[in-house]
mmCIF file of C-alpha atoms in Angstrom:
data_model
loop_
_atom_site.group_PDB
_atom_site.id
_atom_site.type_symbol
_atom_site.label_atom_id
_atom_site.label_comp_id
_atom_site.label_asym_id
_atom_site.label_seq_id
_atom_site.Cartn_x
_atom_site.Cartn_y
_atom_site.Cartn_z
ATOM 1 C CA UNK A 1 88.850 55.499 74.180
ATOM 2 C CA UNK A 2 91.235 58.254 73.131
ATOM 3 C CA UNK A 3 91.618 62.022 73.470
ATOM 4 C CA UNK A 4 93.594 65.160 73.790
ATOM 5 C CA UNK A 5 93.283 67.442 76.469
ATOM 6 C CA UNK A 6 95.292 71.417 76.412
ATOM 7 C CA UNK A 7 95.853 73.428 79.388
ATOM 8 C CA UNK A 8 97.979 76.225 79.932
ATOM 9 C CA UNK A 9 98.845 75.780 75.935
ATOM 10 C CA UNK A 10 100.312 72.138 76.652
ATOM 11 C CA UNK A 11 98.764 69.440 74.825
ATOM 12 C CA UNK A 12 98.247 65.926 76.877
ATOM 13 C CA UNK A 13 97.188 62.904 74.684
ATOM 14 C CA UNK A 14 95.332 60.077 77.019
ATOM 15 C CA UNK A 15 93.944 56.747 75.753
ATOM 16 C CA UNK A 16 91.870 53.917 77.534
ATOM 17 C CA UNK A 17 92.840 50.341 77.178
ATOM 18 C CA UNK A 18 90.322 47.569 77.737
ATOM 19 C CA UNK A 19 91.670 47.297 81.121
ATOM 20 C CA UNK A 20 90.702 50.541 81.907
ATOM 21 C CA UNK A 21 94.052 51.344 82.595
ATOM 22 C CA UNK A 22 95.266 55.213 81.258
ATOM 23 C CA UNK A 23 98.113 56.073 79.101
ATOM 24 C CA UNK A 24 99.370 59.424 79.085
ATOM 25 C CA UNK A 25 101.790 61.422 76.852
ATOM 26 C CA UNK A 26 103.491 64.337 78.207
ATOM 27 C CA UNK A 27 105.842 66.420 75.624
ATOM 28 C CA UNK A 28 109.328 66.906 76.650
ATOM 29 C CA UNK A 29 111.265 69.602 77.029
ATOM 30 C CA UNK A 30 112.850 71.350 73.666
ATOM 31 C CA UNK A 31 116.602 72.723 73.825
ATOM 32 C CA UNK A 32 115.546 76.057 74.220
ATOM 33 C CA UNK A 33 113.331 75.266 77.138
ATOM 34 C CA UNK A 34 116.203 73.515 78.511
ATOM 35 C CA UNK A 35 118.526 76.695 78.219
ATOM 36 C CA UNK A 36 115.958 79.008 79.166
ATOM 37 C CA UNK A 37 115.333 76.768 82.450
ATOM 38 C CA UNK A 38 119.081 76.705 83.070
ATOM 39 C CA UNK A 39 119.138 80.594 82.858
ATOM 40 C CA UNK A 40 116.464 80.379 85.240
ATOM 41 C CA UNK A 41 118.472 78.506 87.816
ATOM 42 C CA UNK A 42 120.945 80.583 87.947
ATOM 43 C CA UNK A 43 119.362 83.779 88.505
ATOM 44 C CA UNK A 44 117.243 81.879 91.088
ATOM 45 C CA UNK A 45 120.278 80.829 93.186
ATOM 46 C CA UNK A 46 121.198 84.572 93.239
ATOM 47 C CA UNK A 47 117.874 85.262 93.918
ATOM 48 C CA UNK A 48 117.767 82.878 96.646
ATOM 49 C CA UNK A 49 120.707 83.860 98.197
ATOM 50 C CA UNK A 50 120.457 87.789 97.787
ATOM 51 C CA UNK A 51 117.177 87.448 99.753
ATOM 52 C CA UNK A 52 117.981 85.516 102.631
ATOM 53 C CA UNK A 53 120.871 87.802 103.139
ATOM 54 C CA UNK A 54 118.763 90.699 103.159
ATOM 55 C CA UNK A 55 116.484 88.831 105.246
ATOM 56 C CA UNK A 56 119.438 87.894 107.528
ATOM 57 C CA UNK A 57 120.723 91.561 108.211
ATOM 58 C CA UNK A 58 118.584 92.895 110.901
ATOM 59 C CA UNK A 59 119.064 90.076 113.164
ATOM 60 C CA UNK A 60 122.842 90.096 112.512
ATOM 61 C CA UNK A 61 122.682 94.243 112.854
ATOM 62 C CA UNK A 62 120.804 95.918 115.124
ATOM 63 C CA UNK A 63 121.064 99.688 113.501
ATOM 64 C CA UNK A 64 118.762 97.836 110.643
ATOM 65 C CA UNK A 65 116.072 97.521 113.146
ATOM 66 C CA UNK A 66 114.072 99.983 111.806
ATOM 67 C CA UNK A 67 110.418 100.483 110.965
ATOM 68 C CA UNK A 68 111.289 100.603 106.779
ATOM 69 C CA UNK A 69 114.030 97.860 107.123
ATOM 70 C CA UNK A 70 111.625 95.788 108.570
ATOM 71 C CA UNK A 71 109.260 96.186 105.969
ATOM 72 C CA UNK A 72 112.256 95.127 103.748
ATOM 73 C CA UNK A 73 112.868 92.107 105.448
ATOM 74 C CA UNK A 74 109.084 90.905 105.320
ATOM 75 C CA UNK A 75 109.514 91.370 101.210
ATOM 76 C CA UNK A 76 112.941 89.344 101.477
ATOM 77 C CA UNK A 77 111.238 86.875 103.209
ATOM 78 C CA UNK A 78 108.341 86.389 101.139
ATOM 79 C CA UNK A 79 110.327 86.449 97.647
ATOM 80 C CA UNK A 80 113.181 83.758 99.159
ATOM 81 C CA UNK A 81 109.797 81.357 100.331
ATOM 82 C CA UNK A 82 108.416 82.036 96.397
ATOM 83 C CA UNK A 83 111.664 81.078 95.106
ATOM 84 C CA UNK A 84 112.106 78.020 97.449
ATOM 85 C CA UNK A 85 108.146 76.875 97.191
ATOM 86 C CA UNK A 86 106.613 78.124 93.764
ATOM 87 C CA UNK A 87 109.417 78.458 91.308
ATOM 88 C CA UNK A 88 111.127 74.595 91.548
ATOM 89 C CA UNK A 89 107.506 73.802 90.503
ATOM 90 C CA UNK A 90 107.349 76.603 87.572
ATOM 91 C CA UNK A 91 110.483 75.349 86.500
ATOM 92 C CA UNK A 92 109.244 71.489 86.660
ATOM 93 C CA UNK A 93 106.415 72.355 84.750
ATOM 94 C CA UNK A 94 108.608 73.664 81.907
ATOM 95 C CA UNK A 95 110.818 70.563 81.608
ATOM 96 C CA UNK A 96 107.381 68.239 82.320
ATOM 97 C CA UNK A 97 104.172 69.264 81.942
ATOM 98 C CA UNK A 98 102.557 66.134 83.899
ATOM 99 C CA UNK A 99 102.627 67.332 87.529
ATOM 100 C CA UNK A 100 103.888 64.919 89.506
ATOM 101 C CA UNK A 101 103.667 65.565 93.669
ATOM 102 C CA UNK A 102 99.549 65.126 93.957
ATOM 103 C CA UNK A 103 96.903 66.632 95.067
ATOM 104 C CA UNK A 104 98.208 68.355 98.746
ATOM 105 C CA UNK A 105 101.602 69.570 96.791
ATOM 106 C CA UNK A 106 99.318 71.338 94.228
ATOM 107 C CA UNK A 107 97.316 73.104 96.941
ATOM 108 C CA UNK A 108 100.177 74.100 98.422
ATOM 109 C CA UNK A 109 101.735 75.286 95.337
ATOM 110 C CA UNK A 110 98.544 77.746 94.137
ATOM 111 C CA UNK A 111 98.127 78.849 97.830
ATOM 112 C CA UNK A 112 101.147 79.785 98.258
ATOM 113 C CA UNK A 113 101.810 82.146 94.971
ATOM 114 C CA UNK A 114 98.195 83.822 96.278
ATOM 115 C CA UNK A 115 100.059 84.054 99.868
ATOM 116 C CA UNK A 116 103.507 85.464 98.470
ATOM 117 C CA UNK A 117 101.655 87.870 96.225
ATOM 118 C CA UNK A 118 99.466 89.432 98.797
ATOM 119 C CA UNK A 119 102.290 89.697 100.993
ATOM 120 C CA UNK A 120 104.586 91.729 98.962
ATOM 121 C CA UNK A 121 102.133 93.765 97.990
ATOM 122 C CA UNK A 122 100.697 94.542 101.573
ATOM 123 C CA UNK A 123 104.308 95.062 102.349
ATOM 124 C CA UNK A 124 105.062 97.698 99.604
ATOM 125 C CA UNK A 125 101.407 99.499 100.408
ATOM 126 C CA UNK A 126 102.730 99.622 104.668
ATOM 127 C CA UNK A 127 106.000 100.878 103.524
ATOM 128 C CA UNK A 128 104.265 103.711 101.048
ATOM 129 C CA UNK A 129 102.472 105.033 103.737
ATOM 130 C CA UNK A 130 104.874 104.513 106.734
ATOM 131 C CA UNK A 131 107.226 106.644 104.641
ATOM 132 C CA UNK A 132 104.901 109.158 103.455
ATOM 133 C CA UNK A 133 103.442 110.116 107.155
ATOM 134 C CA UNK A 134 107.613 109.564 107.830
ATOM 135 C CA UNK A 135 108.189 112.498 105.478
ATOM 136 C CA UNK A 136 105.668 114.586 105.723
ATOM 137 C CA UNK A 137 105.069 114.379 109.130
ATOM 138 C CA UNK A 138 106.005 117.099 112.151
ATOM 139 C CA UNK A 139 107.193 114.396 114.508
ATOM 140 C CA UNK A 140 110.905 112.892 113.332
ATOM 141 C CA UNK A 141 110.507 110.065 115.460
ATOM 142 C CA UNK A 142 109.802 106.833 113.379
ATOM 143 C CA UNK A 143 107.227 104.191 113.991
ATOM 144 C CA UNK A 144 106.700 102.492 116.394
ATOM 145 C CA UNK A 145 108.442 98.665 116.377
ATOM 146 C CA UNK A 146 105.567 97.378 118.088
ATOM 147 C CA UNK A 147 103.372 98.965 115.386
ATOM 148 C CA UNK A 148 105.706 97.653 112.764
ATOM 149 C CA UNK A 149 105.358 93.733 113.725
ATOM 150 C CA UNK A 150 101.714 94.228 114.030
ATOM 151 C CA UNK A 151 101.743 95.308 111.113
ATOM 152 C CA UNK A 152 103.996 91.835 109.447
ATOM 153 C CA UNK A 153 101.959 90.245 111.740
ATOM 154 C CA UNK A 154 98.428 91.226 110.076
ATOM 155 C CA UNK A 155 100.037 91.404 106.591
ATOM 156 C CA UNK A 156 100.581 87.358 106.725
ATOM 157 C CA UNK A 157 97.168 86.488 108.134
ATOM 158 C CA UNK A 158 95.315 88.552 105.930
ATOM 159 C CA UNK A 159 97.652 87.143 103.173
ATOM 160 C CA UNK A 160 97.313 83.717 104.397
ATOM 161 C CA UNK A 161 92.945 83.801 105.256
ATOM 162 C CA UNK A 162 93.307 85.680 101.068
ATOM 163 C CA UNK A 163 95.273 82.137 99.812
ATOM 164 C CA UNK A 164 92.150 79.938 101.155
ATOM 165 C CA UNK A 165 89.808 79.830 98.490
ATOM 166 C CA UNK A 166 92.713 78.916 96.018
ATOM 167 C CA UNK A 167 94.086 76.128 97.819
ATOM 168 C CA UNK A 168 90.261 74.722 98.281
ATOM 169 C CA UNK A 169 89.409 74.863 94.334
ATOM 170 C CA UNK A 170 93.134 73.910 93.175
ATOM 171 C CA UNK A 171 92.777 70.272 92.229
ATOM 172 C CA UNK A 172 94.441 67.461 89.625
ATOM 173 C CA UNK A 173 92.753 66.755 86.296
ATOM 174 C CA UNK A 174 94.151 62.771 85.745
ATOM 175 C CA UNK A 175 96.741 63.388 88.478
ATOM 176 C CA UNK A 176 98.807 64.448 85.854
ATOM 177 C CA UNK A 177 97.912 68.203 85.649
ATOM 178 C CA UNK A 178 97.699 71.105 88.942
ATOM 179 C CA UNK A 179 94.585 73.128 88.289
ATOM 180 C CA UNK A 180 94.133 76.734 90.390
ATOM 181 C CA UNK A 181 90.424 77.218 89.539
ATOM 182 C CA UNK A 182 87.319 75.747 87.372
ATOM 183 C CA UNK A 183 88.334 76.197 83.873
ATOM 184 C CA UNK A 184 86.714 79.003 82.832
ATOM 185 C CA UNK A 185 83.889 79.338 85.362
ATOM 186 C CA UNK A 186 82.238 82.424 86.463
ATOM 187 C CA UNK A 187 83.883 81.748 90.141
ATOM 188 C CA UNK A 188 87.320 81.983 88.384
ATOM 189 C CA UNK A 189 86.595 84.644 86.471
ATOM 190 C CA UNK A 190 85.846 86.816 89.536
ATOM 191 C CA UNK A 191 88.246 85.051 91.628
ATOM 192 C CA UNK A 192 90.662 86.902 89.058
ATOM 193 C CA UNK A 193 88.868 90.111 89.094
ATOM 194 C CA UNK A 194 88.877 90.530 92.675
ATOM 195 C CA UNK A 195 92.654 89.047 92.594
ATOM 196 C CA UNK A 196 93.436 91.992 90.058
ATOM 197 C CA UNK A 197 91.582 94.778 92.261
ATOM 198 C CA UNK A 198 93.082 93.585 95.521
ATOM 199 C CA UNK A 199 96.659 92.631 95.102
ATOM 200 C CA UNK A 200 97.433 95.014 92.042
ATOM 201 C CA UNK A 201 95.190 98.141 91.140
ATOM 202 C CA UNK A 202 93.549 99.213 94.637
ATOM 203 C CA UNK A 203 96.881 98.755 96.332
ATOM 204 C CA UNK A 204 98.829 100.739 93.534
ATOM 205 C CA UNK A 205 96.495 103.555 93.335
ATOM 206 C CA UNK A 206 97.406 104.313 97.544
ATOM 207 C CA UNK A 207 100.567 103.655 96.676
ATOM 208 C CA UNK A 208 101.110 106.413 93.803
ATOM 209 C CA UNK A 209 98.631 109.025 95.869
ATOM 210 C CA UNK A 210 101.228 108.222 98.494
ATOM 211 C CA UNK A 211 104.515 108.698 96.675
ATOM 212 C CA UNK A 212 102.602 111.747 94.774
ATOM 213 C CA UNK A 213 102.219 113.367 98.070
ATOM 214 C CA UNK A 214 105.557 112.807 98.876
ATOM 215 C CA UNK A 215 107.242 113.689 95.464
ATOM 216 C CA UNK A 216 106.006 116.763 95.509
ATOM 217 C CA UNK A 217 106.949 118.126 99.085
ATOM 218 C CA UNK A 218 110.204 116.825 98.300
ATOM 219 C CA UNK A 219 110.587 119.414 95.355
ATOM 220 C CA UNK A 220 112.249 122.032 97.370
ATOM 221 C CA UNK A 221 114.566 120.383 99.892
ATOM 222 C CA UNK A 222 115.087 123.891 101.763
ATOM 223 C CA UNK A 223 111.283 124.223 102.594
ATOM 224 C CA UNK A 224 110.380 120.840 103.678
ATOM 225 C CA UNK A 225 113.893 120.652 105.748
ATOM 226 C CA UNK A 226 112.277 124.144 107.325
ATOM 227 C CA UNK A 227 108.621 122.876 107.787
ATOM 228 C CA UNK A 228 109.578 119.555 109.647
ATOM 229 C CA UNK A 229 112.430 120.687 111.358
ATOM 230 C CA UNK A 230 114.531 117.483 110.739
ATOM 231 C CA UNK A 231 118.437 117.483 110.329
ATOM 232 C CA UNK A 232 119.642 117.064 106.323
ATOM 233 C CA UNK A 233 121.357 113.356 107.292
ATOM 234 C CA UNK A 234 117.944 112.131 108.447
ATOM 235 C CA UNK A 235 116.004 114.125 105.466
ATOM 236 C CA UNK A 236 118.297 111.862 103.002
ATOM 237 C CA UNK A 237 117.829 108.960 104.825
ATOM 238 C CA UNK A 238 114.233 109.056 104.262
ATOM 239 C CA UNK A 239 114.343 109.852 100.899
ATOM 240 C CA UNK A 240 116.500 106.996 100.096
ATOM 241 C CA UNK A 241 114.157 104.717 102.226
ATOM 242 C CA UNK A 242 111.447 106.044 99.862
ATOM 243 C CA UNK A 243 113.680 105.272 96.663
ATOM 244 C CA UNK A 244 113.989 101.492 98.140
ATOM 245 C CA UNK A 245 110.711 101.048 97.759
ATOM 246 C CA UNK A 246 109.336 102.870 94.678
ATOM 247 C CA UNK A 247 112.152 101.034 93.022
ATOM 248 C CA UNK A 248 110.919 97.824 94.010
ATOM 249 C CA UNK A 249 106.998 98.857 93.595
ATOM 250 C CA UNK A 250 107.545 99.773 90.021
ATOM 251 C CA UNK A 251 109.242 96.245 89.734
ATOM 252 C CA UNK A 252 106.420 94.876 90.916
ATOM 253 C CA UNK A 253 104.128 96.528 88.724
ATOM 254 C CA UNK A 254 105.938 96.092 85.625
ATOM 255 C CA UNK A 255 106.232 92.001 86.257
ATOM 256 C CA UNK A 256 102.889 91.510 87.818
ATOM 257 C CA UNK A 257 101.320 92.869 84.906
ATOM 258 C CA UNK A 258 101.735 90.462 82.217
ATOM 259 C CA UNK A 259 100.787 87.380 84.706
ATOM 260 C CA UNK A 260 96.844 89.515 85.262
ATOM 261 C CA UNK A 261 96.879 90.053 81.222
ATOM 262 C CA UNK A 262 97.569 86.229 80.799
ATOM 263 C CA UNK A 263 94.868 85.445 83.097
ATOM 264 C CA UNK A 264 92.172 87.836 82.066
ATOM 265 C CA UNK A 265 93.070 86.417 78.239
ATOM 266 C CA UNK A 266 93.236 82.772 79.293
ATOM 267 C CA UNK A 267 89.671 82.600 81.624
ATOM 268 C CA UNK A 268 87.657 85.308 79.743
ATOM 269 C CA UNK A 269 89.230 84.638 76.153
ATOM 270 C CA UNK A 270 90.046 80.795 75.367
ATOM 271 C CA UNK A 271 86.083 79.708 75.121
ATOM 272 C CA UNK A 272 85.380 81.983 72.385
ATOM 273 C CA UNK A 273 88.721 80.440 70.189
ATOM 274 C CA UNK A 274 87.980 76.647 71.355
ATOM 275 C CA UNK A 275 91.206 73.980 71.031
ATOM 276 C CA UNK A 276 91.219 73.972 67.649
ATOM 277 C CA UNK A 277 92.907 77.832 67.021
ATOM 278 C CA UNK A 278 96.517 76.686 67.374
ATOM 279 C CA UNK A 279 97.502 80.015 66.620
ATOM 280 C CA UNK A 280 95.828 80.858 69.692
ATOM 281 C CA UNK A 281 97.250 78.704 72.275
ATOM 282 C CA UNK A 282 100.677 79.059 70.779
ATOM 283 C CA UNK A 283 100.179 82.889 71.580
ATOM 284 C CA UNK A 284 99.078 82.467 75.143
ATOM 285 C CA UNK A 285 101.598 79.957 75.809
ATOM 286 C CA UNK A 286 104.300 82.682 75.186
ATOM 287 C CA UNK A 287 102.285 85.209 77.005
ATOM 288 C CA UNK A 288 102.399 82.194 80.067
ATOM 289 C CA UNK A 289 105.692 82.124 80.176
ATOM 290 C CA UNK A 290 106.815 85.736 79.850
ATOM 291 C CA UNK A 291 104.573 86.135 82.723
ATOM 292 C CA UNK A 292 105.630 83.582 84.294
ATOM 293 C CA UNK A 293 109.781 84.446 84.149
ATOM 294 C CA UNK A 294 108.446 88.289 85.041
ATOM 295 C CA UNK A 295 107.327 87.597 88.220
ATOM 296 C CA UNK A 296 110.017 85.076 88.479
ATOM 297 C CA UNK A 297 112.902 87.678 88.021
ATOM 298 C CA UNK A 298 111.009 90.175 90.174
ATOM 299 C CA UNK A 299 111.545 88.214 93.254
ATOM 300 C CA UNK A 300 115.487 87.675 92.012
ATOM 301 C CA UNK A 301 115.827 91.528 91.271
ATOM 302 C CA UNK A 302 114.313 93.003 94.667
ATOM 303 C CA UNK A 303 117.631 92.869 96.315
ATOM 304 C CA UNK A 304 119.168 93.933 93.277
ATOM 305 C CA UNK A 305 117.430 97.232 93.255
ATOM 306 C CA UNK A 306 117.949 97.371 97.134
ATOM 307 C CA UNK A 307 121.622 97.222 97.038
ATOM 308 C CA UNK A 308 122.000 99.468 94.349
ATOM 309 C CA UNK A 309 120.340 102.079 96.136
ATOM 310 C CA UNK A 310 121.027 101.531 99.569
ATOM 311 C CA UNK A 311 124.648 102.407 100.623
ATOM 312 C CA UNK A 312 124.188 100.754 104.072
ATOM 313 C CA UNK A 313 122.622 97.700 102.725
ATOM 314 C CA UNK A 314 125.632 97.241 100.219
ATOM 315 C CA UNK A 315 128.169 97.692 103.355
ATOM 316 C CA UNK A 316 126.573 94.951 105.811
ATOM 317 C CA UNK A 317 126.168 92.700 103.110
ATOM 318 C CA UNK A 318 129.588 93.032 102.129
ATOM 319 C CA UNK A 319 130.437 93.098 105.923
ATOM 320 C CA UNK A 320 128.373 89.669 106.029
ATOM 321 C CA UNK A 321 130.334 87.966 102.705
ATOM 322 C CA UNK A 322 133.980 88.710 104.322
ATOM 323 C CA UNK A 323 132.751 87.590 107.951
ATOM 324 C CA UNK A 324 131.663 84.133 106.325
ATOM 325 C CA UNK A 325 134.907 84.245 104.134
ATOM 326 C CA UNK A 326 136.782 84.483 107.145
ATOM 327 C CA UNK A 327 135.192 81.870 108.916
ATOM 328 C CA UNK A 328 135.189 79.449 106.288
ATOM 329 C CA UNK A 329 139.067 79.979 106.137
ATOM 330 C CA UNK A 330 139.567 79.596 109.661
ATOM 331 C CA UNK A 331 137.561 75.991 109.759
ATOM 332 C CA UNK A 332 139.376 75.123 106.612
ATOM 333 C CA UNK A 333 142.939 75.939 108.551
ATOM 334 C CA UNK A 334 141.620 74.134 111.489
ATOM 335 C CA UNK A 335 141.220 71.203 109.454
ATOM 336 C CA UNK A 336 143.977 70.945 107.764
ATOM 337 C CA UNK A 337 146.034 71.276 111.271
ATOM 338 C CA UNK A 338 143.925 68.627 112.858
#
């Protein structure tokens, strides 16, 4: 017995000997998949890197304890575990479509871009409205730390208890191919739906009435330095804090948004065009992988936008580059004198 089977706009040819024994084809990788995948590296080592120095600052540098810096440091953290968990397997995927690492490494895989998700965008919703109440507010003093890790804290067990019903429904099809959901069935569709409300549109919606509320008290410096009776040093502190993070929430809107269009298309769409529209597939394969490398170079480009903002970020991480520098040197002497 013989047959094709497509998912995700790869095609997978099996066939049945007498012996019961399968025999799968898997396409290989094309040269531009190969370049594009090697572009991909790259940007995640930076990515990689960038993050867990971000993520490294506050514990090197106590004046980065702070309630937005911590806030900071939760997104660092959960973009370096994305690029360290999901992405090698995005990446596999490209260069071979079989997945290879069973049935636990699958669950892991689909929980974990559920967990990630939820998590940054928890994170950016905290830090809209811990800066907006830090703005607007009569009281200069910031929040409270304890708050703050409470906060983390709550942020990664609601994100984790959100990731459950993924990793329970991800399964293999031939343990060849990682499945999130039932192929279009109504529980995916509304697992989507509900994905799309909770961890894109509800949370951006607070997050604009947030930054609209702040935008426009911060329209005449004069009067809102007046009304909460803060010094101009901390009144431009907080306003770059708030630049941090509507730079990085429009990144995240921007690159989330293909990934829910290629979902909504793919589960609601692909039974009304069947496997035999090519023309189809070929289309939503592109749209797979744009999304795909979107949310991909969002978690590379955080501490891009971070550092270009944020004076004090660029210094410590610059402070943090020529203490290793140093150190390396000074082993490197010390070796060559022993």
């Amino acid at each position: 017995m013989a047959g094709d089977y497509s998912y995700y706009g790869s095609s997978f040819s099996f066939s049945t000997s007498n012996s019961s024994s399968n025999v799968v084809k898997c396409p290989g990788p094309s040269t531009a998949i190969i370049t594009g995948v090697s572009v991909m590296c790259v940007v995640g080592a930076f990515g990689i890197v960038s993050n867990l120095a971000l993520f490294l600052i506050p514990f090197l540098m106590k004046a980065f304890r702070t309630s937005p810096n911590a806030l900071v440091t939760n997104l660092a953290l959960a973009d370096f575990l994305y690029l360290i968990v999901n992405a090698p397997f995005s990446i596999e995927h490209e260069l071979f479509p079989c997945f290879q690492f069973g049935l636990i490494m699958c669950k892991i895989q689909n929980g974990f871009t559920v967990t990630t998700q939820a998590v940054t965008v928890f994170s950016l919703t905290a830090g809209a409205i811990e800066r907006h109440f830090a703005l607007l507010s009569r009281n200069p003093q910031s929040t409270s730390w304890n708050i703050v890790i409470f906060t983390i804290c709550t942020i990664w067990a609601i994100s984790l208890f959100l990731s459950i019903p993924t990793v329970l429904a991800s399964h293999t099809v031939r343990d060849i191919l990682c499945v999130p959901l039932p192929l279009f069935e109504t529980s995916a569709k509304l697992h989507e739906t509900l994905r799309f409300l909770f961890l894109y549109l509800l949370p951006l919606v607070i997050i604009a009435w947030c930054y609209t509320a702040i935008f426009r008290e911060l329209q005449n410096s004069r009067q809102l330095t007046s009304k909460i009776y803060q010094s101009r040093h901390l009144q431009q502190a907080r306003k770059r804090s708030a630049f941090v993070f509507l730079s990085i929430i429009t990144l995240f809107a921007v690159c989330y948004l293909p990934y829910f269009v290629y979902n909504f298309i793919f589960h609601f769409l692909s039974e009304l065009f069947g496997d035999s529209n090519r023309t189809y597939f070929v289309t939503l394969d592109v749209l797979r992988v744009v999304s795909q490398i979107a949310v991909f170079l969002r978690a590379c480009l955080d501490p891009c936008a971070i550092l270009i903002i944020s004076t004090k970020h660029r210094r410590a991480i610059k402070r943090m580059w020529n203490t290793l520098a140093f150190n390396l040197r000074g082993a490197h002497s010390s070796q060559r004198a022993g």
